[in-house]
mmCIF file of C-alpha atoms and ligand atoms in Angstrom:
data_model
loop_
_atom_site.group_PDB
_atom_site.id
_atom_site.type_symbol
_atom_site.label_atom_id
_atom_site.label_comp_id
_atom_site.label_asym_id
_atom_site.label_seq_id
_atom_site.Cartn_x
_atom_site.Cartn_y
_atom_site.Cartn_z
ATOM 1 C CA UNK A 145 134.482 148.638 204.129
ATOM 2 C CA UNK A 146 131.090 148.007 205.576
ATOM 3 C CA UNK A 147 127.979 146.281 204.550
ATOM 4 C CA UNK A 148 124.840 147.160 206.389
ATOM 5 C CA UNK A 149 122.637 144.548 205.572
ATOM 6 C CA UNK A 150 118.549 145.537 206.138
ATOM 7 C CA UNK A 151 115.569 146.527 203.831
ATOM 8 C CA UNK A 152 116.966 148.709 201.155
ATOM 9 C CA UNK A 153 114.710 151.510 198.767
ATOM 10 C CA UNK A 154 117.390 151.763 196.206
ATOM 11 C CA UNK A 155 115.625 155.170 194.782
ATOM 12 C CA UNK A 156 117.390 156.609 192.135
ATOM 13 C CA UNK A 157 115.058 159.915 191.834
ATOM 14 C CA UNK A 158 112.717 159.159 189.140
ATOM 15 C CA UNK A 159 109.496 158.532 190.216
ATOM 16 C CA UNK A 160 108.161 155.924 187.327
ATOM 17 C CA UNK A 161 107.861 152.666 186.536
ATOM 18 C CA UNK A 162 105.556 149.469 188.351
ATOM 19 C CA UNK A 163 106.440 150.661 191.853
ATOM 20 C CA UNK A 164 108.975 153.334 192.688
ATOM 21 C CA UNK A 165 108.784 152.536 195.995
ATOM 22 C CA UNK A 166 109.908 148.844 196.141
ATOM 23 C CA UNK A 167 111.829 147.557 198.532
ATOM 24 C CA UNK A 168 114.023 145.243 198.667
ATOM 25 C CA UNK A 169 113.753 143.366 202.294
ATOM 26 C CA UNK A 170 116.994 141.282 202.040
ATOM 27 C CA UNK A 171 119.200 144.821 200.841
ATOM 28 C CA UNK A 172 122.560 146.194 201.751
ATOM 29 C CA UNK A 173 124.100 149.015 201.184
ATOM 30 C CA UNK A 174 128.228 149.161 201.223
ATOM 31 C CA UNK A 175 129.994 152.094 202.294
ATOM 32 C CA UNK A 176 133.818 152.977 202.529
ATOM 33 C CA UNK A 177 135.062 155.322 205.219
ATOM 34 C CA UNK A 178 130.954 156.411 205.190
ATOM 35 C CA UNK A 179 130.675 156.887 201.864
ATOM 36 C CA UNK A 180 128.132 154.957 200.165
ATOM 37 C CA UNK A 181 129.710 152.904 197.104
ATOM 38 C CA UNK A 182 126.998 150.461 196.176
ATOM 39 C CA UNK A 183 124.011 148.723 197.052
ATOM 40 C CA UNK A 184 121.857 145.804 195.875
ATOM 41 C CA UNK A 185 120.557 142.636 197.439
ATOM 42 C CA UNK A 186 122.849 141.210 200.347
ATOM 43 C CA UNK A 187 123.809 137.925 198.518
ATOM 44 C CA UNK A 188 125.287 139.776 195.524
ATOM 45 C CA UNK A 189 126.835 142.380 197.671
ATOM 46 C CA UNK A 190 128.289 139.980 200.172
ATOM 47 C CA UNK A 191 129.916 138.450 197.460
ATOM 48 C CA UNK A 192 131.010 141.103 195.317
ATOM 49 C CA UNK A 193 132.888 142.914 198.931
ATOM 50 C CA UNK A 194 134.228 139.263 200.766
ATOM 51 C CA UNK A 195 136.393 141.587 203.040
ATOM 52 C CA UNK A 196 133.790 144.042 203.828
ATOM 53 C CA UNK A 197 132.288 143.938 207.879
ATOM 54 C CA UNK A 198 128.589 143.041 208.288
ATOM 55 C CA UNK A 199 126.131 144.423 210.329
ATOM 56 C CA UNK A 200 122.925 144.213 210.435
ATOM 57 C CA UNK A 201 120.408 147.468 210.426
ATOM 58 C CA UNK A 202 116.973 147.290 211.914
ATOM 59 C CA UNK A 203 116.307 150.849 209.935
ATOM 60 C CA UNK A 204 115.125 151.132 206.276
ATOM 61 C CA UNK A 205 118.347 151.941 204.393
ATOM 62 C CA UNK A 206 117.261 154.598 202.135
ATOM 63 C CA UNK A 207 119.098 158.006 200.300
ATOM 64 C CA UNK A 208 118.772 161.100 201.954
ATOM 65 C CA UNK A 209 115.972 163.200 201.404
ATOM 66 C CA UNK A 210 115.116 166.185 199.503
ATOM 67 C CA UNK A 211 113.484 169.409 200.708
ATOM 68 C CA UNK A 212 112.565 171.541 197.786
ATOM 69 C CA UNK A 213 110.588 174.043 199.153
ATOM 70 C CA UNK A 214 111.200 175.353 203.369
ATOM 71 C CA UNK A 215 111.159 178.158 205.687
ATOM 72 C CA UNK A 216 113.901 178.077 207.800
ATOM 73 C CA UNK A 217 112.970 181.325 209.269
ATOM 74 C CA UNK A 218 109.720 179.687 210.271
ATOM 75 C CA UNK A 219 111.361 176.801 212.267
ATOM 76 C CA UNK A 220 109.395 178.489 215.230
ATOM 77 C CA UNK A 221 105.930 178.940 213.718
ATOM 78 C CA UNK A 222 105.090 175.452 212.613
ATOM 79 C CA UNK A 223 101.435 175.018 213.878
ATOM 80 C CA UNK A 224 100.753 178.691 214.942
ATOM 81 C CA UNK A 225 97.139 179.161 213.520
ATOM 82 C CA UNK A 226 96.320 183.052 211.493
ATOM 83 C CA UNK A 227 93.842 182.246 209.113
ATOM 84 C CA UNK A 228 94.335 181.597 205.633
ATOM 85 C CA UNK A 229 97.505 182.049 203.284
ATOM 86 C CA UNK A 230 96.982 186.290 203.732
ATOM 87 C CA UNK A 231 96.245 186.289 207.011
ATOM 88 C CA UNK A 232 98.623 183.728 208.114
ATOM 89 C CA UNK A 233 101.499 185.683 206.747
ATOM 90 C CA UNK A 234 101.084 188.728 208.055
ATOM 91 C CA UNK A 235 99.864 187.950 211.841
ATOM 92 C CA UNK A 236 102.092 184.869 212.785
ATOM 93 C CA UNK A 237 105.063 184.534 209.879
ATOM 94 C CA UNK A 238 105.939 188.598 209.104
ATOM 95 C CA UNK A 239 106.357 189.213 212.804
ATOM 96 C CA UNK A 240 108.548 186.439 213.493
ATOM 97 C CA UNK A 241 110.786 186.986 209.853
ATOM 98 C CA UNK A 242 111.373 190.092 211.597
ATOM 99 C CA UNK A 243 113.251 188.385 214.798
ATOM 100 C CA UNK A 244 116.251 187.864 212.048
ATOM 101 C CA UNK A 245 117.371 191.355 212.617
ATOM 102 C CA UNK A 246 119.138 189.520 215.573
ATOM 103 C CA UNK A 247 122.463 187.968 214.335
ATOM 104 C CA UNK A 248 122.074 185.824 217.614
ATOM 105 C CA UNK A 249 118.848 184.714 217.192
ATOM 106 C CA UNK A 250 119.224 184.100 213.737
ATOM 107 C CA UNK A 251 122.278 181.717 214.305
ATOM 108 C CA UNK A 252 119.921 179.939 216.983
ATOM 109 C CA UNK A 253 117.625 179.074 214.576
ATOM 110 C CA UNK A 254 119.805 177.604 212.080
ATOM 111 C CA UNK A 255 121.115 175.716 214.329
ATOM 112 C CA UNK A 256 117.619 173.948 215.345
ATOM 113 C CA UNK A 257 116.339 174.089 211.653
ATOM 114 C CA UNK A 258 119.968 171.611 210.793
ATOM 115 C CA UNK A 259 119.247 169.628 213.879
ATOM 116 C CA UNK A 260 115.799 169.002 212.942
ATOM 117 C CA UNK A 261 116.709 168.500 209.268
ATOM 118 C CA UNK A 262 119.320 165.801 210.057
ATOM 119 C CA UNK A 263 117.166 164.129 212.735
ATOM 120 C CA UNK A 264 114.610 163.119 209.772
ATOM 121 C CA UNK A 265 117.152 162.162 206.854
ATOM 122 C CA UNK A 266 117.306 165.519 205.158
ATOM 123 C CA UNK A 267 120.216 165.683 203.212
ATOM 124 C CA UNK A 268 119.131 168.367 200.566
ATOM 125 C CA UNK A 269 117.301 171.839 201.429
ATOM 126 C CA UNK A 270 115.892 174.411 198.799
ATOM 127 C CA UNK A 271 115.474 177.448 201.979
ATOM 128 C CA UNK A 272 113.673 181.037 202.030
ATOM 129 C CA UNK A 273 115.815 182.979 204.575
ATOM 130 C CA UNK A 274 114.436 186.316 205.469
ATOM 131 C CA UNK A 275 114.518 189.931 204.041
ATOM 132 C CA UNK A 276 117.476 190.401 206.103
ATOM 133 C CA UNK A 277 120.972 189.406 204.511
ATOM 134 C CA UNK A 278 122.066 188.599 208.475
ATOM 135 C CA UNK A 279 119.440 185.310 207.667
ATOM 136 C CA UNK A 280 121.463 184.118 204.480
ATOM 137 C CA UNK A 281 124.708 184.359 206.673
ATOM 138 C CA UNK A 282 123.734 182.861 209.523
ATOM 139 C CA UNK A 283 121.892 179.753 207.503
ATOM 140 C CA UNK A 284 125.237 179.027 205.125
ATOM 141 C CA UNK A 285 127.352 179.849 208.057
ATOM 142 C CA UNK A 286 126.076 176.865 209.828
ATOM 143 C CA UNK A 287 125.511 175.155 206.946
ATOM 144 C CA UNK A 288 129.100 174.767 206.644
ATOM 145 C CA UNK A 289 129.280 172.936 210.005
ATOM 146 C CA UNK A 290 127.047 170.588 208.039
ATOM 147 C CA UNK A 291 126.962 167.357 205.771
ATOM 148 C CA UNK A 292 123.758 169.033 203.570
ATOM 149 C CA UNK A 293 123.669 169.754 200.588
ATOM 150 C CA UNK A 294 121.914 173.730 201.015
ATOM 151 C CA UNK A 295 120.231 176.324 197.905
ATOM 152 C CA UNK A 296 118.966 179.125 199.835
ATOM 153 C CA UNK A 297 118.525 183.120 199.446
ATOM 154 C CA UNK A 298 117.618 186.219 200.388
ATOM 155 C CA UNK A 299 113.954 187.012 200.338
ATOM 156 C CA UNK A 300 113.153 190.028 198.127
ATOM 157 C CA UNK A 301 110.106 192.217 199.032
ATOM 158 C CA UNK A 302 109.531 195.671 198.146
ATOM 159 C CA UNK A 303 105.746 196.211 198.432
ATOM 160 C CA UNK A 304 102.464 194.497 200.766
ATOM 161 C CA UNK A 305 104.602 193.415 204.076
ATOM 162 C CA UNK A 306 105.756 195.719 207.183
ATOM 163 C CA UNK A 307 108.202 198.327 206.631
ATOM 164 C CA UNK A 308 111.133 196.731 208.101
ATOM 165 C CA UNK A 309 110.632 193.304 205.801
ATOM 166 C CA UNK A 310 111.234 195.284 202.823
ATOM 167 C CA UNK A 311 113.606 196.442 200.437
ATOM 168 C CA UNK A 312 113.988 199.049 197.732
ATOM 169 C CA UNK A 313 114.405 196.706 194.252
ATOM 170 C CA UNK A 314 117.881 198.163 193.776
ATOM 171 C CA UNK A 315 119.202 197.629 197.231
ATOM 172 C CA UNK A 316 117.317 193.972 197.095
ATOM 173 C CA UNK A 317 119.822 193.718 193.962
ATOM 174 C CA UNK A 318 122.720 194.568 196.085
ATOM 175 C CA UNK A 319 122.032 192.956 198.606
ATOM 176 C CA UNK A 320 121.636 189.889 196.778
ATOM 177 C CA UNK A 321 124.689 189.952 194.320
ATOM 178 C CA UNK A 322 126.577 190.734 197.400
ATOM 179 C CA UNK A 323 125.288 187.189 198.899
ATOM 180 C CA UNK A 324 125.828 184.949 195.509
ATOM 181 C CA UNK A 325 129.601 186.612 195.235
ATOM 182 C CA UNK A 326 129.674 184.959 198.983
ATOM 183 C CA UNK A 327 128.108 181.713 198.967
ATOM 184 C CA UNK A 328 127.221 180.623 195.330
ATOM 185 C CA UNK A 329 129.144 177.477 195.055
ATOM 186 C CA UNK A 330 131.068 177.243 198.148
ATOM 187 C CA UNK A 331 132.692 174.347 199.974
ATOM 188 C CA UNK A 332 133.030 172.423 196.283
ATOM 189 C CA UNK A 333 129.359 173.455 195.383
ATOM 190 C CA UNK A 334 127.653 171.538 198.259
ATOM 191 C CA UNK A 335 126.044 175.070 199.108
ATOM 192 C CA UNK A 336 124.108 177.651 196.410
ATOM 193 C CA UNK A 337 122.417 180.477 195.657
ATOM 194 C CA UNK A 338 118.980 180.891 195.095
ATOM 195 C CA UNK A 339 117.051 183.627 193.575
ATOM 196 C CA UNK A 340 114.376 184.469 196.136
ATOM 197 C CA UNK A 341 111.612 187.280 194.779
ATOM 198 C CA UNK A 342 109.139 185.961 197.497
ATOM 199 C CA UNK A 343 105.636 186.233 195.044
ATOM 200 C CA UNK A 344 103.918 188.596 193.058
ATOM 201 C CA UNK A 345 102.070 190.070 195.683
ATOM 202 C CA UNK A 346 104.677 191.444 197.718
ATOM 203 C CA UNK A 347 106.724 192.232 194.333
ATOM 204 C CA UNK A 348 106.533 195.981 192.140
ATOM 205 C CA UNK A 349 107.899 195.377 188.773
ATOM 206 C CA UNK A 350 110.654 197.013 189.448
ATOM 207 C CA UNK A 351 111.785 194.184 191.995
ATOM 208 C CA UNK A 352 110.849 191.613 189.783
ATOM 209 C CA UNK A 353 113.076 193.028 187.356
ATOM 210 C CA UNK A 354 115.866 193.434 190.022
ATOM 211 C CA UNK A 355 115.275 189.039 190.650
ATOM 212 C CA UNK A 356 115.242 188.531 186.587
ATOM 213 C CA UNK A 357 118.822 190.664 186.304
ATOM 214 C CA UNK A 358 120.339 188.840 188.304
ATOM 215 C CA UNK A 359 119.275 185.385 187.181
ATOM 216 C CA UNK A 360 120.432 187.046 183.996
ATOM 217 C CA UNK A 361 123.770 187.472 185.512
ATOM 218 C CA UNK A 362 123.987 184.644 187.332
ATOM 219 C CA UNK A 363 122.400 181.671 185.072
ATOM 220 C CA UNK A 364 123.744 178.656 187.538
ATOM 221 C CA UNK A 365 121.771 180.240 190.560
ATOM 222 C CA UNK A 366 118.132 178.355 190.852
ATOM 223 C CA UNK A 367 115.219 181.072 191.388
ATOM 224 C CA UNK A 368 112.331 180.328 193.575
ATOM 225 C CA UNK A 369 108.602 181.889 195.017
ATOM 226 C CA UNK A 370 105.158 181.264 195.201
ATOM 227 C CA UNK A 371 102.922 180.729 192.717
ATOM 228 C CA UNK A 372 98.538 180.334 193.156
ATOM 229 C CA UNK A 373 98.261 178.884 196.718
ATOM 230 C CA UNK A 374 95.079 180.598 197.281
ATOM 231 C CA UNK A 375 92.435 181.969 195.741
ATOM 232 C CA UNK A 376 92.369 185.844 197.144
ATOM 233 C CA UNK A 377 96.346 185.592 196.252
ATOM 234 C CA UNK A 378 95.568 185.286 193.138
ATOM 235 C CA UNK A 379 92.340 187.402 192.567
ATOM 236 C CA UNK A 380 94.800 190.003 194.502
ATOM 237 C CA UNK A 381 98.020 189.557 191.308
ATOM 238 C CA UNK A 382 95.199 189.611 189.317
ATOM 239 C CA UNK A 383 94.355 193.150 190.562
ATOM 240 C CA UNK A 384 98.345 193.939 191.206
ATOM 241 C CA UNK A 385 99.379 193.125 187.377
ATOM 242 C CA UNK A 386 96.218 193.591 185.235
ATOM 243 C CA UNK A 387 98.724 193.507 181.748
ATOM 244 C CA UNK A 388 99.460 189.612 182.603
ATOM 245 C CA UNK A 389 97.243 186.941 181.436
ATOM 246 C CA UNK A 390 97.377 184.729 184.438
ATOM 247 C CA UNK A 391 99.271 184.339 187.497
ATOM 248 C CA UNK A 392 102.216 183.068 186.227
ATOM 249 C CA UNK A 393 102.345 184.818 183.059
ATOM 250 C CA UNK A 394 103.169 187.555 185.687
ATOM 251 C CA UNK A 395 106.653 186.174 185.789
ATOM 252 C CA UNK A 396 106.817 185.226 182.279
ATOM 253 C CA UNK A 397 106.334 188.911 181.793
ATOM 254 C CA UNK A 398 109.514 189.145 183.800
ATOM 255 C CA UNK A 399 111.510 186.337 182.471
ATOM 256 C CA UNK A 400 111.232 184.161 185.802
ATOM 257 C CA UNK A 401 109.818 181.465 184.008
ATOM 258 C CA UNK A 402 112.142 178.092 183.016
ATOM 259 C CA UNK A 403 114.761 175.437 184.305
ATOM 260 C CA UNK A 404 115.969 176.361 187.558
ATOM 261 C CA UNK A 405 112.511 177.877 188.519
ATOM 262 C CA UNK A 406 111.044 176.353 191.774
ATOM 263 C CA UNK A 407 107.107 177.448 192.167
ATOM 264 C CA UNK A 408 105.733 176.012 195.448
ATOM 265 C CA UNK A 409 101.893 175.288 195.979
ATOM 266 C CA UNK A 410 100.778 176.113 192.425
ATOM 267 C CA UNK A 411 97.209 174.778 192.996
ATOM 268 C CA UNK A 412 95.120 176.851 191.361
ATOM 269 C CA UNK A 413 95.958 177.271 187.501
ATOM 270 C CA UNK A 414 94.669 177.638 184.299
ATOM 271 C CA UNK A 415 96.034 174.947 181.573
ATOM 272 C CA UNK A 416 98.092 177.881 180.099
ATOM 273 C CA UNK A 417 99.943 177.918 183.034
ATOM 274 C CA UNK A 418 100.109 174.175 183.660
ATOM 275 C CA UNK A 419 101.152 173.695 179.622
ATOM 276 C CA UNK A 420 104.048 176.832 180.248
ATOM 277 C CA UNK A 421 105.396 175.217 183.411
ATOM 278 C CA UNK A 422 106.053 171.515 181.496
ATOM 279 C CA UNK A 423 106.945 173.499 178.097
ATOM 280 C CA UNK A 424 109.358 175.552 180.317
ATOM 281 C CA UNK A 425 110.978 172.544 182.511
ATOM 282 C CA UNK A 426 109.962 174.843 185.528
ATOM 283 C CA UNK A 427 109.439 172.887 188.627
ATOM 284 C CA UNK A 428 106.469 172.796 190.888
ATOM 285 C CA UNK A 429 107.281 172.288 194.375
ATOM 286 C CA UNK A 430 104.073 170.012 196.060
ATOM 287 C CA UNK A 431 103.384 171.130 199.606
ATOM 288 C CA UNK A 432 100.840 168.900 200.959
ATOM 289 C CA UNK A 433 100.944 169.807 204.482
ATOM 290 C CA UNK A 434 100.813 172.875 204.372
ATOM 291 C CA UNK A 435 97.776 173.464 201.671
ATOM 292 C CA UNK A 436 95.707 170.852 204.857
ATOM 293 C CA UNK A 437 97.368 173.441 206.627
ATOM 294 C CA UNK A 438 96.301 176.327 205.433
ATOM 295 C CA UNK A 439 92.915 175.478 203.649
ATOM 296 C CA UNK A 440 94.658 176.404 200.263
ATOM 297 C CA UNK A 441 93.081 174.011 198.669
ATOM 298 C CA UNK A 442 93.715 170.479 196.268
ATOM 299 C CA UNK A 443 97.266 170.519 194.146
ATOM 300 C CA UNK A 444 95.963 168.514 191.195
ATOM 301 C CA UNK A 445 99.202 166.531 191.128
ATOM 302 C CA UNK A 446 97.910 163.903 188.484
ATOM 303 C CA UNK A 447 96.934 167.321 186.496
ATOM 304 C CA UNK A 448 100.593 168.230 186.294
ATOM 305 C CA UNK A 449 102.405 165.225 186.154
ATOM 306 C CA UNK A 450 100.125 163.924 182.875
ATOM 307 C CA UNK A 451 100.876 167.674 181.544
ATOM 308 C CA UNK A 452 104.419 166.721 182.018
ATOM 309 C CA UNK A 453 105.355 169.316 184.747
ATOM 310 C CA UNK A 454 108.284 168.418 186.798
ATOM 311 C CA UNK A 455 107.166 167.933 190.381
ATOM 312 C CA UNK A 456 109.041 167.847 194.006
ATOM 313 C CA UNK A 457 107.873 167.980 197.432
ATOM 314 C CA UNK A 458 107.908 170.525 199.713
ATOM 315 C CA UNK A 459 107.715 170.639 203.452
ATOM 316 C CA UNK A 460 106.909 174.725 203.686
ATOM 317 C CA UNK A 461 107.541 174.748 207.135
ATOM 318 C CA UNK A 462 106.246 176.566 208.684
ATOM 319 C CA UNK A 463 103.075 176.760 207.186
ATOM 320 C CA UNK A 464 103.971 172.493 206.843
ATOM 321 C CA UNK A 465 102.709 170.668 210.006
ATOM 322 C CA UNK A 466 106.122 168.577 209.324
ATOM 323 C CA UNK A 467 110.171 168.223 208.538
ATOM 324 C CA UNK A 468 109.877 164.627 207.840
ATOM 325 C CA UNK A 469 109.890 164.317 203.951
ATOM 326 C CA UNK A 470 108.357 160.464 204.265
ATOM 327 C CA UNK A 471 105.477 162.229 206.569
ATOM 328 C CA UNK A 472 104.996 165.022 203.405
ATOM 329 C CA UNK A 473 105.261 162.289 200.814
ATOM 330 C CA UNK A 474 102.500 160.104 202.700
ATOM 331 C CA UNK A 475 100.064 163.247 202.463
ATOM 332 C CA UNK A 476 101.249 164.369 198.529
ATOM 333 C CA UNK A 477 98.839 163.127 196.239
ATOM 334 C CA UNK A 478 99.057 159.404 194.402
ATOM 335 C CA UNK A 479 101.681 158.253 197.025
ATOM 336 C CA UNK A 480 101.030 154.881 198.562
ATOM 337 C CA UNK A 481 100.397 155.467 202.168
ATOM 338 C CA UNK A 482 102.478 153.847 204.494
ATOM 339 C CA UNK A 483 101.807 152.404 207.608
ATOM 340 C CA UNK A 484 97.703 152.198 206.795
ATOM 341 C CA UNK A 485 95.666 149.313 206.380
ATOM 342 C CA UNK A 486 94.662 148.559 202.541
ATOM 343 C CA UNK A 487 91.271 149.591 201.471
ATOM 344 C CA UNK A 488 88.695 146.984 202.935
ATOM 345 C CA UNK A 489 91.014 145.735 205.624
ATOM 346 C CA UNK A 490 89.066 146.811 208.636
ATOM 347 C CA UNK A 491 85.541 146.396 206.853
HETATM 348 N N1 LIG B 216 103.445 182.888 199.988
HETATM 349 C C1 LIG B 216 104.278 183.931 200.192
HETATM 350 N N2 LIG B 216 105.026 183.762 201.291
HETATM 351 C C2 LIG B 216 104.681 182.576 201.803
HETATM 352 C C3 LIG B 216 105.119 181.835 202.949
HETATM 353 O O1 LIG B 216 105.989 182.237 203.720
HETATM 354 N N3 LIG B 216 104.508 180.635 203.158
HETATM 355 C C4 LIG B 216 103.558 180.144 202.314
HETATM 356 N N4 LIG B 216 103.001 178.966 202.576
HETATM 357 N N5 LIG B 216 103.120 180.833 201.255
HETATM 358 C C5 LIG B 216 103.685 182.022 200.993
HETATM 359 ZN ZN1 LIG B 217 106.684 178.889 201.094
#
């Protein structure tokens, strides 16, 4: 047994009370053959493990980190300037999603995407592969070789991206069932399946209902996409699905909407849609970097949390500027900034 002694965050993942950020500057945490079995303040840990080995840490002891909303296919993009959100995707992030035809380069990529995830304390990924089911191999493939925790799936296009990024709704079905059979739940769970219709735009209703099927089929998957980043995306759903009353009622219409759902960015909203993502235990994923990023525009965070919606942070990458979750979290809304002087300080 061994007791790192240091400053401790003992977060246990709900972000309320006085500060949910405390730390505790005389911590330790006490692990057994590297598992972590408790933590508290090093008096009462020192006396509750007498046997244990001390050492002391000069790092902030925290749990790992959570990803809910990344790229890995854009590993190699992060920072390449196109525009806006529409622009963006189809000059800098289509051509490189189409690289993944390449088993090879694929592999290389999820290689560097774990590397850089473990380098910042990223122990838990929600990922967008590409179009291509080579992608969703060669992610869980090395993601085996891993110690993180991995939800990821094939990205599901049929309309509004280059020919060889999409996929007939039926064979996007196939493909996809063919993919959860493979890697929903394997190596005891640690790695999952999830639902990936990428947004509206790029969706017929026919592929929509391909992504609600088999959430149908397979309840225990998650299901994630986009939802109102940026205003011509959703002037352009608005065109797309006239019949829906908003942007998200577009996959309400489909049955995409409830627990399990990730929708990333979700800035611009009516309050039906903020009211049906809290009544619906959907979860936003916050992407801070990447709205600066890509002038999206201001994720009302407050908005959503007071309406109740469940929200997580994102790092997009690679429309995020960052992997480092404590970087994203400094730029999301209402988070204490690290590292800054307080207000007044330098006046
Ligand atoms: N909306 C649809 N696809 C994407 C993507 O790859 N990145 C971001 N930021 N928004 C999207
Ligand atoms: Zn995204």
């Amino acid at each position: 047994m061994l007791i790192e002694r240091g400053r401790l965050r003992p977060f246990d993942g709900t972000i309320t009370g006085a500060d949910p950020f405390a730390v505790i500057e005389n911590g330790a945490l006490v692990t057994d053959d590297g598992e972590v079995v408790d933590c508290g303040t090093a008096t009462a840990m020192i006396e509750a493990y007498p046997d244990a080995a001390i050492v002391d840490s000069s790092d902030l002891l925290t749990p790992g980190l959570t990803d809910s909303h990344i790229h890995y296919s854009q590993t190699r993009i992060i920072g390449t300037f196109g525009g806006g959100l529409l622009e963006w995707l189809e000059s800098v992030t289509f051509p490189e999603e189409q690289k993944f035809e390449d088993p090879a380069y694929a592999r290389e990529i999820a290689k560097e995407f774990f590397d850089t995830l473990e380098a910042v304390g990223t122990t838990a990924a929600t990922v967008y592969c590409t179009s291509n089911p080579v992608s969703v191999d060669a992610l869980f493939e090395e993601a085996l070789t891993r110690n993180i925790r991995v939800s990821a799936g094939l990205v599901m296009m049929d309309r509004n991206a280059p020919s060889p990024l999409l996929t007939p709704a039926q064979e996007a079905y196939d493909q996809s069932r063919a993919l959860i059979e493979k890697w929903h739940g394997a190596d005891n769970a640690r790695l999952t399946y999830t639902i990936t219709p990428r947004f509206a735009p790029t969706s017929t209703p026919a592929l929509l209902e391909a992504a609600a099927a088999l959430w149908d089929e397979f309840p225990s998957c998650g299901m994630q996409t986009h939802l109102s980043e940026n205003t011509a995306e959703v002037e352009w759903v608005r065109r797309l699905f006239p019949k829906a009353p908003d942007y998200l009622g577009v996959y309400e219409m489909f049955g995409l909407v409830g627990p399990g759902a990730i929708f990333a960015h979700a800035i611009h909203l009516t309050d039906r849609e903020v009211g049906l993502l809290a009544e619906s235990g959907s979860v936003v994923a916050h992407c801070p970097t990447a709205n600066r990023f890509l002038a999206s525009g201001r994720c009302d965070v407050a908005r959503l949390l007071k309406a109740g919606v469940r929200v997580k942070l994102g790092s997009d990458i690679g429309a995020g500027t960052t992997f480092d979750m404590m970087e994203v979290a400094e730029e999301a809304e209402g988070v204490p900034k690290r590292g800054r002087p307080p207000a007044g300080a330098l006046s």
